[in-house]
CSV table of C-alpha atoms in Angstrom, one decimal:
chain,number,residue,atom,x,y,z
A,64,UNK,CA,-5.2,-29.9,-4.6
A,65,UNK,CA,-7.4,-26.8,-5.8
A,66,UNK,CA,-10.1,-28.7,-5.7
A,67,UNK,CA,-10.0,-29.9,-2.2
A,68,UNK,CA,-9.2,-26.2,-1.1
A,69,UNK,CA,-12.1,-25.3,-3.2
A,70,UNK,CA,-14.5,-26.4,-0.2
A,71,UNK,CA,-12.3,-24.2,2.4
A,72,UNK,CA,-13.5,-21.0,4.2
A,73,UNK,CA,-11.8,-18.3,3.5
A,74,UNK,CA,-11.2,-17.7,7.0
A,75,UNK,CA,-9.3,-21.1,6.8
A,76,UNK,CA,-7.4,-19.8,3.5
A,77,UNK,CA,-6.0,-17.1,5.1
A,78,UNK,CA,-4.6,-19.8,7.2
A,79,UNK,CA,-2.8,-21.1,3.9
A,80,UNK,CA,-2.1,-17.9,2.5
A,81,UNK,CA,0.1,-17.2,5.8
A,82,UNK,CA,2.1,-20.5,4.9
A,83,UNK,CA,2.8,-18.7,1.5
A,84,UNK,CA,0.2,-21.2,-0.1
A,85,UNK,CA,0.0,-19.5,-3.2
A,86,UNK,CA,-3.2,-22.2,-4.4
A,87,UNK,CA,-5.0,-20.8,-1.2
A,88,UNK,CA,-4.1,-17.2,-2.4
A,89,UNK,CA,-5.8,-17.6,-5.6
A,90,UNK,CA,-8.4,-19.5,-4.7
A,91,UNK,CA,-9.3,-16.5,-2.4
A,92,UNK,CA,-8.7,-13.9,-4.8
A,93,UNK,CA,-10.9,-15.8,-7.4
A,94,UNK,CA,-13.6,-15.9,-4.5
A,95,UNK,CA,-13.8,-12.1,-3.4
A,96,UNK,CA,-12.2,-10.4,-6.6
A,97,UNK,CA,-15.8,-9.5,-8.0
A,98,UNK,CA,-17.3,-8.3,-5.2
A,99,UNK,CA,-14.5,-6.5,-4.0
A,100,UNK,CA,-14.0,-5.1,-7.6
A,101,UNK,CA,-17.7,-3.7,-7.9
A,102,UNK,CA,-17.5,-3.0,-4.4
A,103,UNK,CA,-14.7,0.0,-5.5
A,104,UNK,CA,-16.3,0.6,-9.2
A,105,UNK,CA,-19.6,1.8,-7.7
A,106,UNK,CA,-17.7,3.8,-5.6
A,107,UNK,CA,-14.8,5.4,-7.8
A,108,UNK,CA,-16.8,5.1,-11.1
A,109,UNK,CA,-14.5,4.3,-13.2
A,110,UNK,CA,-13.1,0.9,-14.5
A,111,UNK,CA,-9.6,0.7,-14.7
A,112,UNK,CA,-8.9,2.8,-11.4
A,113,UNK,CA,-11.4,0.1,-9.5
A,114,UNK,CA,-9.3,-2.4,-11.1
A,115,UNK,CA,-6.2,-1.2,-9.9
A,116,UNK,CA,-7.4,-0.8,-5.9
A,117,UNK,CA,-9.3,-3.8,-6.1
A,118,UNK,CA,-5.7,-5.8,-7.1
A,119,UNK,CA,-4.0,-3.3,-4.2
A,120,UNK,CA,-7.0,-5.0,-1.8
A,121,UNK,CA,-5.5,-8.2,-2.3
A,122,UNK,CA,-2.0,-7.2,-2.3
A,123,UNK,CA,-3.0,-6.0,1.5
A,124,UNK,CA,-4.6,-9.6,1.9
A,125,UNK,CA,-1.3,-11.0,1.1
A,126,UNK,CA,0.8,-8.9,3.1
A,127,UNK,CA,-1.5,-9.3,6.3
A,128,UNK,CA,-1.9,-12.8,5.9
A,129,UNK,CA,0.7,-13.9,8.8
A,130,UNK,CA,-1.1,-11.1,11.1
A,131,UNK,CA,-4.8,-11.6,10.3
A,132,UNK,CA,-6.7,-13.3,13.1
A,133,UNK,CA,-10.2,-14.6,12.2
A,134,UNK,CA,-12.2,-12.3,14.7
A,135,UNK,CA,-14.9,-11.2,12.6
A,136,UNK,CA,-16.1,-12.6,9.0
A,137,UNK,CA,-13.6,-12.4,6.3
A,138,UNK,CA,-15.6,-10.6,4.4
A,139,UNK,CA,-16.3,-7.5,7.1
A,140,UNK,CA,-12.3,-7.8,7.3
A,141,UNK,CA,-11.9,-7.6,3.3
A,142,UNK,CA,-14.4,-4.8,3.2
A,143,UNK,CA,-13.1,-2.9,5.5
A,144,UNK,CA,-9.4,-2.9,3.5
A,145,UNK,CA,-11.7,-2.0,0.6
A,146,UNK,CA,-13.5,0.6,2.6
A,147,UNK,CA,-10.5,2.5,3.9
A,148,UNK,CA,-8.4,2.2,0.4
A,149,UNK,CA,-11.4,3.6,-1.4
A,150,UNK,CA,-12.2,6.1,1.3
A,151,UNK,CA,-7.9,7.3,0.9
A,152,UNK,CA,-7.6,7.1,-2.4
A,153,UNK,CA,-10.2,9.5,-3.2
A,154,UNK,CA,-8.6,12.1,-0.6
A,155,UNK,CA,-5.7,11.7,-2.6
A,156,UNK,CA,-7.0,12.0,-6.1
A,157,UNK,CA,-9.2,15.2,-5.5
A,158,UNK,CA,-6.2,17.2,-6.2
A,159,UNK,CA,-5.8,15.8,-10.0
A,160,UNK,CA,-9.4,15.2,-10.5
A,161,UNK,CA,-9.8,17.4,-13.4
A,162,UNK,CA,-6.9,16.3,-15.6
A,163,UNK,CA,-8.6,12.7,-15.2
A,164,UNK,CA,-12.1,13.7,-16.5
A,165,UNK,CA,-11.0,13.1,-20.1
A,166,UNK,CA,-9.7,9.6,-19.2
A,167,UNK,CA,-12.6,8.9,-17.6
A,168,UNK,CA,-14.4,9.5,-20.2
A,169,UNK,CA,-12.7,6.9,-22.8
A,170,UNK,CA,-13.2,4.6,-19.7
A,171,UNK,CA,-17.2,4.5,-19.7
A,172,UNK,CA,-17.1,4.1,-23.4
A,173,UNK,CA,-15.6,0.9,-22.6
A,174,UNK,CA,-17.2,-0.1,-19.9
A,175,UNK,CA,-19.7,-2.4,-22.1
A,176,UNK,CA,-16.8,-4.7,-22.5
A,177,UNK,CA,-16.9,-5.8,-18.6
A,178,UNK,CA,-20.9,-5.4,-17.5
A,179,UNK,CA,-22.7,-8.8,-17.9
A,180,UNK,CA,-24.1,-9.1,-21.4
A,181,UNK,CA,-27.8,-9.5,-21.8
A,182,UNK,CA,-28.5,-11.7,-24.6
A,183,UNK,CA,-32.3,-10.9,-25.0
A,184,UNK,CA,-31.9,-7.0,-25.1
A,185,UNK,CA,-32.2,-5.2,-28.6
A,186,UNK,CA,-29.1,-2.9,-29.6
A,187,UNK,CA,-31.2,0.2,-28.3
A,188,UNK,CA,-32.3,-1.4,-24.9
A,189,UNK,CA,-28.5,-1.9,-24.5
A,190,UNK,CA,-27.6,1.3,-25.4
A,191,UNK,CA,-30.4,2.4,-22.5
A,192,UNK,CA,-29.6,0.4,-19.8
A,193,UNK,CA,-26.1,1.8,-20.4
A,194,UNK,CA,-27.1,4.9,-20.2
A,195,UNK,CA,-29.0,4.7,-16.8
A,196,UNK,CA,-26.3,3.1,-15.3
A,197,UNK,CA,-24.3,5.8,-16.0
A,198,UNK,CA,-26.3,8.5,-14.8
A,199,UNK,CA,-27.2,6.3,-11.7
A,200,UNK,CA,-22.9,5.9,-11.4
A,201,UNK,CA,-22.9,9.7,-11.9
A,202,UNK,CA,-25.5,10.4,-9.3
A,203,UNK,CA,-23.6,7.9,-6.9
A,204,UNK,CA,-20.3,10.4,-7.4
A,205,UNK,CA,-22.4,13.0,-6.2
A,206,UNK,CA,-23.0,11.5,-3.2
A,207,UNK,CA,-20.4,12.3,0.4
A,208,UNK,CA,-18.1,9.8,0.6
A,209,UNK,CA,-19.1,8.4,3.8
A,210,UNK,CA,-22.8,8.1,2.8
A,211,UNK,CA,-22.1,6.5,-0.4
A,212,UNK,CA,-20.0,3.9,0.9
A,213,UNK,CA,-23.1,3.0,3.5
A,214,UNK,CA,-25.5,3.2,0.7
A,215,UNK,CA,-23.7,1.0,-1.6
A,216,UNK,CA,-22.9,-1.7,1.1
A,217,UNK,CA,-26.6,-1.7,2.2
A,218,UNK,CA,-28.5,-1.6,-1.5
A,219,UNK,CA,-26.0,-3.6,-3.2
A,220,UNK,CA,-24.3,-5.7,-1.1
A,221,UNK,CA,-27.4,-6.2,1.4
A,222,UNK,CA,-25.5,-5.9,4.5
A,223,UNK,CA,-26.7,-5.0,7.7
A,224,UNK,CA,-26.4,-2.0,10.1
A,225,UNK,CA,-24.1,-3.9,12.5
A,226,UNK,CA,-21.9,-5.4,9.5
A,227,UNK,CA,-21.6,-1.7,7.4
A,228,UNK,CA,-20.8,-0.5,11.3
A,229,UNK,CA,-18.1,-2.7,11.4
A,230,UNK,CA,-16.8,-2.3,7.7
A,231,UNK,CA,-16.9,1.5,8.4
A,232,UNK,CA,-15.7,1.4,12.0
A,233,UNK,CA,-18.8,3.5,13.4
A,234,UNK,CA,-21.8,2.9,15.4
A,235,UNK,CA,-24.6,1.5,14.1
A,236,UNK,CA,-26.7,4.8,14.6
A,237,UNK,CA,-24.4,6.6,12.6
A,238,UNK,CA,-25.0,4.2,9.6
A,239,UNK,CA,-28.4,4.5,10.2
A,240,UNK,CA,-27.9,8.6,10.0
A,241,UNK,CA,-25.7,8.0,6.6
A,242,UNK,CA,-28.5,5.9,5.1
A,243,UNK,CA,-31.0,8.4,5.8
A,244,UNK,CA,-29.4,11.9,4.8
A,245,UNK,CA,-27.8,9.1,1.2
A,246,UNK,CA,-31.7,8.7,0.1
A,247,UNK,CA,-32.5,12.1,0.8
A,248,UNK,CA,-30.2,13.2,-1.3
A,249,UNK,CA,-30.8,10.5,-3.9
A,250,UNK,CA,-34.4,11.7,-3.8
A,251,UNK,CA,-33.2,15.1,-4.7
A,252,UNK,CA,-30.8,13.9,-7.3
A,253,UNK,CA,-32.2,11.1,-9.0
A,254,UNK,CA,-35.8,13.0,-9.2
A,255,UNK,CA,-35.8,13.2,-13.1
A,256,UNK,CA,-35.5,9.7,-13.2
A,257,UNK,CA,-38.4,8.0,-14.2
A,258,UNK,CA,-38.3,4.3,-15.2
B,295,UNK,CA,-47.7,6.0,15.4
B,296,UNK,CA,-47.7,9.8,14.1
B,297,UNK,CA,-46.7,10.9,10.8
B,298,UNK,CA,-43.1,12.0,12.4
B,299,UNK,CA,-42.6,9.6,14.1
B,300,UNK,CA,-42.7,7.0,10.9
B,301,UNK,CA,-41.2,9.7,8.9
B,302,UNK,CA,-37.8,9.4,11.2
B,303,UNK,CA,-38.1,5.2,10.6
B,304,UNK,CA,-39.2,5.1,6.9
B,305,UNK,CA,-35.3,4.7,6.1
B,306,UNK,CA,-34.5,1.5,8.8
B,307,UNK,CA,-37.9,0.0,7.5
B,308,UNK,CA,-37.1,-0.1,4.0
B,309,UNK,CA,-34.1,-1.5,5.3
B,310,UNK,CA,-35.4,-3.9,7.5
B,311,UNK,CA,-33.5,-2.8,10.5
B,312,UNK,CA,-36.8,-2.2,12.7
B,313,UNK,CA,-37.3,-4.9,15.5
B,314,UNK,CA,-40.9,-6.6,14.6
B,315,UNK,CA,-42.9,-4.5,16.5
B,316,UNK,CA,-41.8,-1.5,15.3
B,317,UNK,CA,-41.4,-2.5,12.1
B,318,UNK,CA,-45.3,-3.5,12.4
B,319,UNK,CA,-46.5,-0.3,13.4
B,320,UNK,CA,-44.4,1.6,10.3
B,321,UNK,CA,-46.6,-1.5,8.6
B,322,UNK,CA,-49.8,-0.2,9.6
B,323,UNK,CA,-49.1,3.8,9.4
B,324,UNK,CA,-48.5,3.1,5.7
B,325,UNK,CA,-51.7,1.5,5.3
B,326,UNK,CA,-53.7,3.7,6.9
B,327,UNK,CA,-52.1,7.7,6.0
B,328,UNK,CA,-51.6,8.4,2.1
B,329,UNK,CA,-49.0,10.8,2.6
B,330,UNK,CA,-46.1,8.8,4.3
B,331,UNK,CA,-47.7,5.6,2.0
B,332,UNK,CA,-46.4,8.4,-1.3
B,333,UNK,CA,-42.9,9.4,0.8
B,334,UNK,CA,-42.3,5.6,1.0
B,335,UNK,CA,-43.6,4.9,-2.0
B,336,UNK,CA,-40.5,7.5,-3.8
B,337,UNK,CA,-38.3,5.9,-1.8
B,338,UNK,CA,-38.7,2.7,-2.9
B,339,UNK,CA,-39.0,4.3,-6.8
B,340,UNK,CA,-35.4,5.1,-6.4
B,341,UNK,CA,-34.1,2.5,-4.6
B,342,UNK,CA,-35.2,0.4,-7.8
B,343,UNK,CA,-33.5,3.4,-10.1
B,344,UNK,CA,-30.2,2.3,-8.4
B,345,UNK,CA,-30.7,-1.6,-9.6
B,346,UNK,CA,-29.6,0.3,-12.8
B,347,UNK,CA,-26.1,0.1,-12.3
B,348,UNK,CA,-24.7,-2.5,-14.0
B,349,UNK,CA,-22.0,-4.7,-11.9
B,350,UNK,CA,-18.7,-5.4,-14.0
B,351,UNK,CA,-16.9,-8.7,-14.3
B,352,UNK,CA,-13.2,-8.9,-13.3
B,353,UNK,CA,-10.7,-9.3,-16.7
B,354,UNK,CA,-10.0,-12.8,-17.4
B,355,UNK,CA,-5.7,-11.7,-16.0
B,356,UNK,CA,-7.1,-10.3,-13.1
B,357,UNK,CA,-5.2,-12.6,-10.5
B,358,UNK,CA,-2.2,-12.8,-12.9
B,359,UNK,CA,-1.9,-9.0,-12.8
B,360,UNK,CA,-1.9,-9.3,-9.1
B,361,UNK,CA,0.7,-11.8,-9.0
B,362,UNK,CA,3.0,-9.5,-11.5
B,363,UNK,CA,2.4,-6.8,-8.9
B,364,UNK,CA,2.9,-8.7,-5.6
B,365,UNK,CA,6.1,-9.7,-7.1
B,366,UNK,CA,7.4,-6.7,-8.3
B,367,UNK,CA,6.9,-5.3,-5.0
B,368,UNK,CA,8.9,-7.7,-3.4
B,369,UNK,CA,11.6,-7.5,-5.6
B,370,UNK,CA,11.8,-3.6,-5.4
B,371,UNK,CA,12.0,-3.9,-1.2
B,372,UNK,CA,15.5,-5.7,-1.8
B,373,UNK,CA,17.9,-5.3,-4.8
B,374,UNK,CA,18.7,-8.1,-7.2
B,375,UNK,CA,20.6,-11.1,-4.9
B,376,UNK,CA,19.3,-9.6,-1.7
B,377,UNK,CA,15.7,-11.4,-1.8
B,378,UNK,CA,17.0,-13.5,0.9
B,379,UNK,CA,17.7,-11.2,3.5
B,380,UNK,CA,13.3,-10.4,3.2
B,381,UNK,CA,13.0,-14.2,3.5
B,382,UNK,CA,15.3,-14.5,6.6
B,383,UNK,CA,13.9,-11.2,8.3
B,384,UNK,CA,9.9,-12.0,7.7
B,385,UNK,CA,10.9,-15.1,9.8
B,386,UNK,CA,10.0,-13.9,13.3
B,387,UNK,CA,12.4,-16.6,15.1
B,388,UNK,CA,15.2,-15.5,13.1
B,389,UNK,CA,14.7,-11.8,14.2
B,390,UNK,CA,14.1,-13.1,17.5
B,391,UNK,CA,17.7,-15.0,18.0
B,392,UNK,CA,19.8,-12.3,16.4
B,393,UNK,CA,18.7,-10.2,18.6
B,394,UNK,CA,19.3,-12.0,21.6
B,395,UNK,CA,22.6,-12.9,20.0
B,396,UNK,CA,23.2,-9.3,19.3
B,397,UNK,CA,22.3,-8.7,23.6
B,398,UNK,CA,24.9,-11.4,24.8
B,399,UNK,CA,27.7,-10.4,22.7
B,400,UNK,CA,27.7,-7.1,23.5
B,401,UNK,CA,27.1,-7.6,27.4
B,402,UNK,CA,30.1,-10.0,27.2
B,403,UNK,CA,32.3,-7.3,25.0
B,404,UNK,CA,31.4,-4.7,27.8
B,405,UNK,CA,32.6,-6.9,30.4
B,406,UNK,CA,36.0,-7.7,28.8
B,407,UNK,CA,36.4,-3.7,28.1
B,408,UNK,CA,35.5,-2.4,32.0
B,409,UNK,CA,37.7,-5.4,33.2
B,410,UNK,CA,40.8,-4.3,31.1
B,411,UNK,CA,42.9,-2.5,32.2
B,412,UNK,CA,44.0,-0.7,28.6
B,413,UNK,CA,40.5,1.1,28.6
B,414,UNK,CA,40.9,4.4,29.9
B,415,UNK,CA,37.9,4.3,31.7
B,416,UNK,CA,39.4,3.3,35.1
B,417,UNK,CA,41.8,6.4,34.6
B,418,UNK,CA,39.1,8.9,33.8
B,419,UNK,CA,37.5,7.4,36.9
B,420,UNK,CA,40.4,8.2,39.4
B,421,UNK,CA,40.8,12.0,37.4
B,422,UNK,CA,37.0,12.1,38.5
B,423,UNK,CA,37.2,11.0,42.1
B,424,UNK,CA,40.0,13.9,42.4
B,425,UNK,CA,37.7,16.5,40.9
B,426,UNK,CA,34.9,15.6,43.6
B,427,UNK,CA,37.2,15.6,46.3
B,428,UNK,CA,38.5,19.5,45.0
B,429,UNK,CA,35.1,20.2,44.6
B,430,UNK,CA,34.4,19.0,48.5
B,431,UNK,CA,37.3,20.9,50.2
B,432,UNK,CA,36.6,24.6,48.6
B,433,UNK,CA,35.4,25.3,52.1
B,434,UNK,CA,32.9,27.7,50.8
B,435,UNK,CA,30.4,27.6,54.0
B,436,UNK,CA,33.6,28.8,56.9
B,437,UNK,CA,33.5,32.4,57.8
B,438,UNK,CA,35.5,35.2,56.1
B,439,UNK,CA,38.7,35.9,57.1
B,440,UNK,CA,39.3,39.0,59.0
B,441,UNK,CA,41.2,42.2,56.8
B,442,UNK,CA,40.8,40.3,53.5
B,443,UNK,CA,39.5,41.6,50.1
B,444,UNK,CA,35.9,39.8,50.7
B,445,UNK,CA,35.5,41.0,54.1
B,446,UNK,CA,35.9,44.7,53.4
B,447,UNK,CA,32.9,44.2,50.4
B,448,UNK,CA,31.0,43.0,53.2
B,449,UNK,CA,31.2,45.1,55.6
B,450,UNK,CA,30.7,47.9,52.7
B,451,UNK,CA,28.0,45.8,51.4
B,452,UNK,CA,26.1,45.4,55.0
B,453,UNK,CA,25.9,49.5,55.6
């Protein structure tokens, strides 16, 4: 049974998932749940909150399964959950963001348990990379949340214009105007950082 | 193309997002001027920077977590024993027919209540009727009687 719905579309699993076809459901979630998760860690930068709105994705997935209506790709439609939970939450959270520094700070200590492991890298070229991704995560915080969610669809998810326009409900002009003002300020930011 | 003029495009060509011709034109600018070659060239330096970022794998109970949630959820909408009453409601048919159920009995209810005569309503109706018709025959528009209490303000009234 799983494997025959492991050839589906997801547009066609949503179809399942509205007939409470809970093999559909998790074949789904196993399909988008890493993209969707680093979709919100690059964003948030930290592990355990993307974890926990990357599961609330999905548990909006379930929910609208009866209404959704295969319109646009299912992947604009899951982004765009993503887009607008990440987008909230972080409205909500700026209030409290100083009593989470210090958890936040446990939470990149960890963070080697979850990145993809490198077998051919010495102890001290791990300890590196980890290193620049977090000042590249910090840098990324730094950034207005609009333009950050733009820049992270385009350079890491390689969308285009028209899809981040739809993800973020804009025109594609004013993507265009996000990207440009993002790597201006990445330029400004990231200027120390020589590879 | 001038230096401005790429300057404003540099972004959508790293991106891609010129149509060919343009995107040719950025193409040959770069070749031919240093200075927006350098500007692209730091552009492209820290568009590499952010391949730094490492991506992070979902926790082997990722989708069992979910499923703990998604439950819990559930249960919390209803109390213990009332789980059904979310099954029969998320139906849409279901809602549907009580609904319409709901709309005939209460149409025929109402008729059986106007109809009878133990509902006061007829009696408040004929009290009604009787108020109009008091209302009607004040005969506040005829003319003042001669030597009364109004006419006297009236006539002191009209000097």
């Amino acid at each position: 049974m799983t494997k025959k719905l492991d050839s589906f579309s997801s547009e066609d699993l949503m179809a399942k998932t509205a007939e409470e076809d809970e093999f559909a459901f998790e074949i789904l979630v196993r399909r988008h749940q890493a993209s969707v998760l680093n979709l919100v860690y690059r964003y948030v930068g930290d592990r355990t909150k993307a974890r926990d709105l990357a599961q609330e994705v999905f548990i909006r997935v379930w929910r609208a399964a009866k209404r959704y209506e295969p319109k646009a790709k299912f992947t604009t439609w899951i982004y765009r959950i993503t887009a607008n939970l990440c987008l909230n939450e972080l409205k909500s959270v700026k209030g409290r963001k100083l009593i989470q520094l210090e958890s936040e700070h446990e939470d990149r200590q960890n963070t080697n348990f979850e990145t993809h492991p490198n077998a051919s890298q010495s102890p001290e070229d791990l300890l590196l990379a980890e290193e620049r991704s977090r000042q590249v995560s910090d840098t990324l915080q730094t950034l207005p949340e609009n333009q950050r969610m733009a820049l992270i669809l385009k350079r890491y998810d390689n969308l285009s214009y028209d899809e981040i326009a739809k993800i973020m409900e804009c025109s594609v002009s004013a993507v265009e105007s996000l990207l440009v003002r993002a790597k201006r300020n990445l330029q400004e930011k990231l200027i120390f950082f020589e590879k | 193309m001038k230096c401005s003029q790429v300057q404003k495009r540099l972004s959508a060509f790293q991106d891609g997002e010129l149509k060919p011709q343009e995107q040719e034109g950025v193409s040959d600018h770069l070749e031919s001027c240093s200075a927006c070659r350098e500007q692209y060239a730091e552009m492209e330096k820290i568009w590499q920077a952010l391949g730094d970022l490492k991506e992070v794998l979902p926790e082997p109970g990722f989708y069992d977590q979910l499923v703990k949630k998604i439950n819990e959820r559930q249960a919390n909408l209803f109390p213990v024993g009332f789980q059904w009453l979310f099954q029969f409601f998320s139906s849409p048919w279901a809602t549907s027919t009580l609904l319409i159920v709901g709309i005939l009995i209460g149409t025929f209810l109402g008729n059986i209540l106007a109809k009878s005569e133990l509902f006061p309503f007829q009696q408040n109706q004929a009290v009604h009727s009787q108020a109009a018709i008091e209302v009607f025959s004040l005969k506040a528009f005829d003319p003042i009687p001669p030597d009364t209490l109004a006419d006297k303000y009236m006539r002191m009234a009209s000097y």
